[in-house]
PDB file of N, CA and C in Angstrom:
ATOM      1  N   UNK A 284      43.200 -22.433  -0.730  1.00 54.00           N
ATOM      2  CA  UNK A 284      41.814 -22.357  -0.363  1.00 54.00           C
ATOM      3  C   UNK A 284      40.971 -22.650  -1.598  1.00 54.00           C
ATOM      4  N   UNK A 285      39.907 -23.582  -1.582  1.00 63.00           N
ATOM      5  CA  UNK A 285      39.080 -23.784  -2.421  1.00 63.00           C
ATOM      6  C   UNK A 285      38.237 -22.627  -2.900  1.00 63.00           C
ATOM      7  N   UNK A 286      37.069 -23.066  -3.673  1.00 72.00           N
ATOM      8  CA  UNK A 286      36.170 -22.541  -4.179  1.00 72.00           C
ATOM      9  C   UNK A 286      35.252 -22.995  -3.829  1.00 72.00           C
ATOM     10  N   UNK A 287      33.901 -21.689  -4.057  1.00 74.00           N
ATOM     11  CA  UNK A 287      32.621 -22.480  -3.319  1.00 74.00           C
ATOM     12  C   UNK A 287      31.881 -22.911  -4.372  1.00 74.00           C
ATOM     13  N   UNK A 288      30.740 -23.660  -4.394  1.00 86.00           N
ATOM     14  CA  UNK A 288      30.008 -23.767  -5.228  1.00 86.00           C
ATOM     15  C   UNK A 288      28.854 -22.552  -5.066  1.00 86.00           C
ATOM     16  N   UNK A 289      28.548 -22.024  -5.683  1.00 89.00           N
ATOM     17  CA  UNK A 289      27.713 -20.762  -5.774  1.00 89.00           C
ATOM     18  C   UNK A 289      25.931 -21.407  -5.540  1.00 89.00           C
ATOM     19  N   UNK A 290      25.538 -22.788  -6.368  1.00 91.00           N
ATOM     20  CA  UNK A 290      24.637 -23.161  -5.679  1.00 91.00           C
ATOM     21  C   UNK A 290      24.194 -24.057  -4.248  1.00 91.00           C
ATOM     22  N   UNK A 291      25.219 -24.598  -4.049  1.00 91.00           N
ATOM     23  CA  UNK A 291      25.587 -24.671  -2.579  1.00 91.00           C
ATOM     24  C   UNK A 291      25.064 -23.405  -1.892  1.00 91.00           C
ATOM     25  N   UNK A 292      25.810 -22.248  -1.742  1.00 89.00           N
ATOM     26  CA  UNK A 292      25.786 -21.222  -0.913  1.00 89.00           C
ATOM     27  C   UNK A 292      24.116 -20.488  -1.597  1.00 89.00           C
ATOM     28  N   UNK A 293      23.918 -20.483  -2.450  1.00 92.00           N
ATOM     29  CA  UNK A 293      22.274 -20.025  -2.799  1.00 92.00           C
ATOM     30  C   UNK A 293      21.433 -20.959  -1.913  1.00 92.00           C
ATOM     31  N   UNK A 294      21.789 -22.193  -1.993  1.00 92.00           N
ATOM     32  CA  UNK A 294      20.706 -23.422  -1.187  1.00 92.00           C
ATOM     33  C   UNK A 294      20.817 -22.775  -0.119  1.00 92.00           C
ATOM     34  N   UNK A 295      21.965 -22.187   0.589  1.00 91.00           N
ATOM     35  CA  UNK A 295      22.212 -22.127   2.341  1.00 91.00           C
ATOM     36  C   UNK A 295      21.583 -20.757   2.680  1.00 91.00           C
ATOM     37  N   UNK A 296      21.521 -19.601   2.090  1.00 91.00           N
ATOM     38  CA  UNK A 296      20.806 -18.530   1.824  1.00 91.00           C
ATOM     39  C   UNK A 296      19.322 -18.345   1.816  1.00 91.00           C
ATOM     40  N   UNK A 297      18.922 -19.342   1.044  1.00 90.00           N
ATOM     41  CA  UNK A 297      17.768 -19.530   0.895  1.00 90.00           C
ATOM     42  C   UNK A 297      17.231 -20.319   2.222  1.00 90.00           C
ATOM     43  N   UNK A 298      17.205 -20.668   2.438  1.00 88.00           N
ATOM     44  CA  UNK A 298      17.297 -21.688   3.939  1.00 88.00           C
ATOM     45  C   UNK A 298      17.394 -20.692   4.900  1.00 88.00           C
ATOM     46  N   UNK A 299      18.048 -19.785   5.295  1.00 88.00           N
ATOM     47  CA  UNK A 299      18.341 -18.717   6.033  1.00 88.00           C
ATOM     48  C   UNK A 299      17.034 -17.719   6.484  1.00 88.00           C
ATOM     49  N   UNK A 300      16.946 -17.323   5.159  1.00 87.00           N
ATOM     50  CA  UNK A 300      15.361 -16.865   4.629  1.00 87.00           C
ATOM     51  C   UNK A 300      14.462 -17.247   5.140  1.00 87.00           C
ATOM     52  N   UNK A 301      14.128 -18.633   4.746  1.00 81.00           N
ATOM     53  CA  UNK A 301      13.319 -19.022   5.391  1.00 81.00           C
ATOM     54  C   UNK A 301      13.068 -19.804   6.508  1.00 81.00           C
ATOM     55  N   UNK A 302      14.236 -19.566   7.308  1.00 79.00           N
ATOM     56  CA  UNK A 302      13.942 -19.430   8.934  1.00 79.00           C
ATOM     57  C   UNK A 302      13.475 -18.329   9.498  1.00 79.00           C
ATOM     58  N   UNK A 303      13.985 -17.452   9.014  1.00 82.00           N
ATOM     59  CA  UNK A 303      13.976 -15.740   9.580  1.00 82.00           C
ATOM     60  C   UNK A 303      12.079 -15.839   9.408  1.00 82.00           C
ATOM     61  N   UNK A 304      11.190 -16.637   8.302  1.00 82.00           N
ATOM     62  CA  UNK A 304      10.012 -15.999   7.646  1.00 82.00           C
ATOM     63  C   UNK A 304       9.189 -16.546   9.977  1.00 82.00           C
ATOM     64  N   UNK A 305       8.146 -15.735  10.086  1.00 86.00           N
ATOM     65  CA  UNK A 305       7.280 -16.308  11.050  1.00 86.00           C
ATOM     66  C   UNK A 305       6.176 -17.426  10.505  1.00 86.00           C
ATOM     67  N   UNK A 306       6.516 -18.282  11.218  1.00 89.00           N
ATOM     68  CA  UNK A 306       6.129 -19.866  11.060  1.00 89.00           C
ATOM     69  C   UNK A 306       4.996 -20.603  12.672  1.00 89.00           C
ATOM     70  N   UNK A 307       4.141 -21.233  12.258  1.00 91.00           N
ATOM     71  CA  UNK A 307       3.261 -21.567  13.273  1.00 91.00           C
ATOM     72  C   UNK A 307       4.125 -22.473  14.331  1.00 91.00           C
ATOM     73  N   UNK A 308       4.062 -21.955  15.274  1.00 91.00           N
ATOM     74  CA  UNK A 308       4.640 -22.964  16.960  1.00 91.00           C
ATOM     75  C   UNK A 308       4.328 -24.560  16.763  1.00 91.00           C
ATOM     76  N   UNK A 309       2.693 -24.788  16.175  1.00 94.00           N
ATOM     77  CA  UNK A 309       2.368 -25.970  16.395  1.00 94.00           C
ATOM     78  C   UNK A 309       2.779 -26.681  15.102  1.00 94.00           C
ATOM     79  N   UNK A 310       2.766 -26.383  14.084  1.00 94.00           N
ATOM     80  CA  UNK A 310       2.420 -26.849  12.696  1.00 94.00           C
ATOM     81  C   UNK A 310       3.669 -26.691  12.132  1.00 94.00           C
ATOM     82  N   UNK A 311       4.131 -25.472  12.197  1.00 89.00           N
ATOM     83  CA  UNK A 311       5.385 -24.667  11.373  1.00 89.00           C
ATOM     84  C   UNK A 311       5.442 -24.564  10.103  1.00 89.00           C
ATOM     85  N   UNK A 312       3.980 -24.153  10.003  1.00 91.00           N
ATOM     86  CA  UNK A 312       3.345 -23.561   8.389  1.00 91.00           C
ATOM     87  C   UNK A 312       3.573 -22.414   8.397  1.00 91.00           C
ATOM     88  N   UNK A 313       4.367 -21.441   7.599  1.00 88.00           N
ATOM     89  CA  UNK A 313       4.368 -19.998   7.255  1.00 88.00           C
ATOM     90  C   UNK A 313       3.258 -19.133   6.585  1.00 88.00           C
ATOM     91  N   UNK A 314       2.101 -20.408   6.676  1.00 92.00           N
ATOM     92  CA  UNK A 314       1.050 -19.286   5.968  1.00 92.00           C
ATOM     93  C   UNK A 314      -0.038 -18.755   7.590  1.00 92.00           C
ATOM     94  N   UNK A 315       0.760 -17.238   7.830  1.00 91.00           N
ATOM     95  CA  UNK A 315       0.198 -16.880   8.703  1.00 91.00           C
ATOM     96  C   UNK A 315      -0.272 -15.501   8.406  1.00 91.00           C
ATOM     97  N   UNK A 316      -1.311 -15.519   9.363  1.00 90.00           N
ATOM     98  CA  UNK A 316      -1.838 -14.105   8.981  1.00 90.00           C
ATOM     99  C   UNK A 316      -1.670 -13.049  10.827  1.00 90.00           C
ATOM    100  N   UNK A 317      -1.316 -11.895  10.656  1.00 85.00           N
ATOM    101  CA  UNK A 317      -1.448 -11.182  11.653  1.00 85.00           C
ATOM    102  C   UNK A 317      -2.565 -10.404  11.874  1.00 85.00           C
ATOM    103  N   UNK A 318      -3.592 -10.687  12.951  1.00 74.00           N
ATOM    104  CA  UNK A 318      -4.828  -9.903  13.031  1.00 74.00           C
ATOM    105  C   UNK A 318      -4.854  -9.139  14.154  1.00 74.00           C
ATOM    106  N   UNK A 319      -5.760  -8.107  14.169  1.00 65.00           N
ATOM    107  CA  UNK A 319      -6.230  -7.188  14.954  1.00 65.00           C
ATOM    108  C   UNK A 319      -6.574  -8.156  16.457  1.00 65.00           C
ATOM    109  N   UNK A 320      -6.015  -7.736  17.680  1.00 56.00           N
ATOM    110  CA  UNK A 320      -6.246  -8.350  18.998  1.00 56.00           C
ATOM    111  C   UNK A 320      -7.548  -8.353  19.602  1.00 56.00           C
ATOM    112  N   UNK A 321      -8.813  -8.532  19.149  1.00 57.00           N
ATOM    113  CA  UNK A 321      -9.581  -8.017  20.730  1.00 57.00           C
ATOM    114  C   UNK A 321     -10.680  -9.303  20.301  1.00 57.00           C
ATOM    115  N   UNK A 322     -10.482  -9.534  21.270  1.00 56.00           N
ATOM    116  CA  UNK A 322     -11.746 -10.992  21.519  1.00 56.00           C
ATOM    117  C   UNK A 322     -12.460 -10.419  23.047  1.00 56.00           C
ATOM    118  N   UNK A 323     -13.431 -11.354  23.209  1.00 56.00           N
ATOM    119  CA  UNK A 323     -14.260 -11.458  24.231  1.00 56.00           C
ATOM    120  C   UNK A 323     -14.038 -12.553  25.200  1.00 56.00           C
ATOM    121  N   UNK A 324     -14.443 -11.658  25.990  1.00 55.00           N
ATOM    122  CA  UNK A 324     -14.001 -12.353  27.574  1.00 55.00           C
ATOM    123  C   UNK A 324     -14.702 -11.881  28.661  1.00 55.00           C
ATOM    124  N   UNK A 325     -14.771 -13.008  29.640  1.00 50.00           N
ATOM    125  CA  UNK A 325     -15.684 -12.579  30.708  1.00 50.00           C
ATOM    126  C   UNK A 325     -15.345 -12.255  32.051  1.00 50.00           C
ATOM    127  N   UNK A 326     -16.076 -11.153  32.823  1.00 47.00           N
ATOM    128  CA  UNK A 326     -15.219 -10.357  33.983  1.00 47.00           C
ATOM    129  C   UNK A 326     -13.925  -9.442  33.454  1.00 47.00           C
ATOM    130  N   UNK A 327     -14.311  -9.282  32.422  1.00 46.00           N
ATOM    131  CA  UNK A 327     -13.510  -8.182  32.028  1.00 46.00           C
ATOM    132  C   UNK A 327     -11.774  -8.447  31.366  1.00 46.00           C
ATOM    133  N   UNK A 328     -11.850  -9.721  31.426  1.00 48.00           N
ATOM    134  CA  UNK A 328     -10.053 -10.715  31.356  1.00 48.00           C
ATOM    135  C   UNK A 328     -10.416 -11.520  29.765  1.00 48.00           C
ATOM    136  N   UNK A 329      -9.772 -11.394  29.160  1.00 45.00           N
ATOM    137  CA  UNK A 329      -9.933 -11.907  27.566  1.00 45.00           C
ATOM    138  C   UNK A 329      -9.737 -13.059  27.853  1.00 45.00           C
ATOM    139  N   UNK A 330     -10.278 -13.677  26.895  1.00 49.00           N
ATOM    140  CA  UNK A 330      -9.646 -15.448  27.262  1.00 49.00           C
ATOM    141  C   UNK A 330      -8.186 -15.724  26.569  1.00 49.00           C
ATOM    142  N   UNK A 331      -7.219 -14.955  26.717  1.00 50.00           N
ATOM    143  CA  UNK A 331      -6.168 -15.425  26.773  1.00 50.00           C
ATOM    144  C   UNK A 331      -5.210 -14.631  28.150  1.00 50.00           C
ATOM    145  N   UNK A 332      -6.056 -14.089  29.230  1.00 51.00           N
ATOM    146  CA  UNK A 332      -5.957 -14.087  30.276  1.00 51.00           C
ATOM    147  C   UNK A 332      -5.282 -12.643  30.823  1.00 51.00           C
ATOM    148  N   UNK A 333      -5.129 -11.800  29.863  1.00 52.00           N
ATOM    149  CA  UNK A 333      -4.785 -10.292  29.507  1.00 52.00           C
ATOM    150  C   UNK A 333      -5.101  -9.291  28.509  1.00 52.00           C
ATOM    151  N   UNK A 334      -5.116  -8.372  29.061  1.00 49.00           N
ATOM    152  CA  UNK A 334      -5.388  -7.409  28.271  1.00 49.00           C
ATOM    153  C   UNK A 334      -6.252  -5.996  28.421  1.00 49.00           C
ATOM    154  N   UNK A 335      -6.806  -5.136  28.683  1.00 50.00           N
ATOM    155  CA  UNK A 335      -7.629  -3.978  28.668  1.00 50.00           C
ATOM    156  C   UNK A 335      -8.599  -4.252  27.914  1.00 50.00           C
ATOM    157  N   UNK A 336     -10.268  -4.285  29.020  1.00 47.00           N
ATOM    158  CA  UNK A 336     -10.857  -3.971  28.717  1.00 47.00           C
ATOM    159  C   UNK A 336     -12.073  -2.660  28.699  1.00 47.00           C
ATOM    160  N   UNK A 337     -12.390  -2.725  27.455  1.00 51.00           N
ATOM    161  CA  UNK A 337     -13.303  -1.267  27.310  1.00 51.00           C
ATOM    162  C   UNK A 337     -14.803  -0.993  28.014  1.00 51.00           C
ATOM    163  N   UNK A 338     -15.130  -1.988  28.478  1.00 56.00           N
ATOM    164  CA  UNK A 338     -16.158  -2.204  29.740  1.00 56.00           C
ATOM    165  C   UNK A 338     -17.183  -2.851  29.068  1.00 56.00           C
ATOM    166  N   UNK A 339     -17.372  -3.082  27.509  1.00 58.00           N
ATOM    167  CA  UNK A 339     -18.728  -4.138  27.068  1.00 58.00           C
ATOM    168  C   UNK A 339     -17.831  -5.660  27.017  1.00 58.00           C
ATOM    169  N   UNK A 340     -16.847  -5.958  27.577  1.00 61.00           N
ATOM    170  CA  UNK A 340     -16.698  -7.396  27.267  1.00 61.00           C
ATOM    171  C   UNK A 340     -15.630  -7.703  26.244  1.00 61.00           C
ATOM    172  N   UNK A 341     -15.462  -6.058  25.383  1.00 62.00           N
ATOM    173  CA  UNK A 341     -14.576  -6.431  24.364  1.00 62.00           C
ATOM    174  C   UNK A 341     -13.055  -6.398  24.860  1.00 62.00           C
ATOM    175  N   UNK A 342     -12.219  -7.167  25.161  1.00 63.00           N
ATOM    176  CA  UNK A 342     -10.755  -6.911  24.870  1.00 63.00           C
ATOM    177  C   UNK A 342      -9.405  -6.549  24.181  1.00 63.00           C
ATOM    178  N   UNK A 343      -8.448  -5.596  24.548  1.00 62.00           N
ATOM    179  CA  UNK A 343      -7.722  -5.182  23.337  1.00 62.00           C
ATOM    180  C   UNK A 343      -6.867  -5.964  23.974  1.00 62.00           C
ATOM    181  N   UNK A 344      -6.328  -6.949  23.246  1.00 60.00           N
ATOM    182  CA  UNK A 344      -4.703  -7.725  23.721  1.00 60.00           C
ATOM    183  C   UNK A 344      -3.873  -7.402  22.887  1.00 60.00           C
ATOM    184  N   UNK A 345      -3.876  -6.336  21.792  1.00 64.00           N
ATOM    185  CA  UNK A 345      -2.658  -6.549  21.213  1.00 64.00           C
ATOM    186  C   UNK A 345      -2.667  -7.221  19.523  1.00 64.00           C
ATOM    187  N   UNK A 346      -1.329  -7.040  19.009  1.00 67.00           N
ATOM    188  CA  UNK A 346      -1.502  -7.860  17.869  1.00 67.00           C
ATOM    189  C   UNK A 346      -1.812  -9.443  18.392  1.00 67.00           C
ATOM    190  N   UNK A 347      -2.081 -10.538  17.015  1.00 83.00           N
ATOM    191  CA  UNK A 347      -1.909 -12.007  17.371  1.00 83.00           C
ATOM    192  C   UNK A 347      -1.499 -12.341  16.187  1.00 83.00           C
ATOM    193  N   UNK A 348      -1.117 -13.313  16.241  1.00 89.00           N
ATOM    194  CA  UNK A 348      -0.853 -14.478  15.376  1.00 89.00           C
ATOM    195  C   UNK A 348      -2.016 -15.209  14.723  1.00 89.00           C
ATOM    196  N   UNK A 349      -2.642 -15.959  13.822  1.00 90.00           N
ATOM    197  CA  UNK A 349      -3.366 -16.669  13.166  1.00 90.00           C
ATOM    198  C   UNK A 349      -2.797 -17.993  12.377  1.00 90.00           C
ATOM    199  N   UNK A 350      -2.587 -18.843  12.500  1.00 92.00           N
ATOM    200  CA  UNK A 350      -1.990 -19.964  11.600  1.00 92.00           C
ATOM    201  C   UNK A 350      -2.845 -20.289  10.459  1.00 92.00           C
ATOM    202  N   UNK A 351      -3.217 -19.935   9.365  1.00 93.00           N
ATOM    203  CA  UNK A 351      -4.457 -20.349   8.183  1.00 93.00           C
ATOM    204  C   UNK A 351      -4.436 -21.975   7.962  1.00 93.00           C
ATOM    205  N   UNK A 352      -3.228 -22.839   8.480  1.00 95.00           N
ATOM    206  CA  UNK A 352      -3.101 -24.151   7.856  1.00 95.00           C
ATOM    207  C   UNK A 352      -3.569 -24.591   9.066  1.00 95.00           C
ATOM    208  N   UNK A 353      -3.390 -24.329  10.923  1.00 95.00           N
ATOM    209  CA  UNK A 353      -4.114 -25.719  11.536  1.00 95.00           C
ATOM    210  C   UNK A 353      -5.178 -24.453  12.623  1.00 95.00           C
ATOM    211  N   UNK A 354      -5.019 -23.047  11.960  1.00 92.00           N
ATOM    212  CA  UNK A 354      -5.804 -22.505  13.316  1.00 92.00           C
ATOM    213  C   UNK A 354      -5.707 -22.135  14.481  1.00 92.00           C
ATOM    214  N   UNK A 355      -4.384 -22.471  14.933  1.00 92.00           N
ATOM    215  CA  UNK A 355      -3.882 -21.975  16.093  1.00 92.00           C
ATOM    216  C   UNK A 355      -3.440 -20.359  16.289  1.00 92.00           C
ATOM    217  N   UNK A 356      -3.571 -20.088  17.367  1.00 89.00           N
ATOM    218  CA  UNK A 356      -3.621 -18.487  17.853  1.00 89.00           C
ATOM    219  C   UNK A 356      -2.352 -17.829  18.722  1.00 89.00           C
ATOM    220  N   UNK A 357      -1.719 -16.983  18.554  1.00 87.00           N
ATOM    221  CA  UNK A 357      -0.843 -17.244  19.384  1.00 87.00           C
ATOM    222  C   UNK A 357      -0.390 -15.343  19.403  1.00 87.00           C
ATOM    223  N   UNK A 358       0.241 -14.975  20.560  1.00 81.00           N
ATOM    224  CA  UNK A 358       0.772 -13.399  20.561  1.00 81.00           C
ATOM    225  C   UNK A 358       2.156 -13.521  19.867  1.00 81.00           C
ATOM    226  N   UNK A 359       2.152 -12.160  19.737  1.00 68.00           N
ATOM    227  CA  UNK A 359       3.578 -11.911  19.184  1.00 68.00           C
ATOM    228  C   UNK A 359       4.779 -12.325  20.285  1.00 68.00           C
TER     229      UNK A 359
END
């Protein structure tokens, strides 16, 4: 049985890593930010089509997603 190359297996590690990191759906930029859920919506339904609202319009959906590189929004 051979030997490995140790930076071989660091490259493949590292790579690993950064699949595991959360990355944008559209873009697949890792510079994301996680924000507080509640947007506005009308008839009481957030505009992402769920969620509890507190009766002025505001909605709690939950955590979201933020992409900082194209802007896209997305739930956990």
């Amino acid at each position: 049985m051979g030997t490995f190359d140790q930076k071989i297996v660091d490259e493949i590690n590292e790579q690993i890593e950064e699949s595991k990191k959360l990355h944008c759906p559209r873009c697949f930029s890792t510079n994301v930010e996680t924000d507080g859920g509640y947007e506005y919506g009308s008839n009481g339904v957030g505009a992402s089509g769920y969620g509890w609202d507190s009766g002025d319009g505001l909605v709690a959906t939950g955590y979201r997603n933020v992409c900082k590189n194209c802007g896209y929004k997305w739930q956990r």
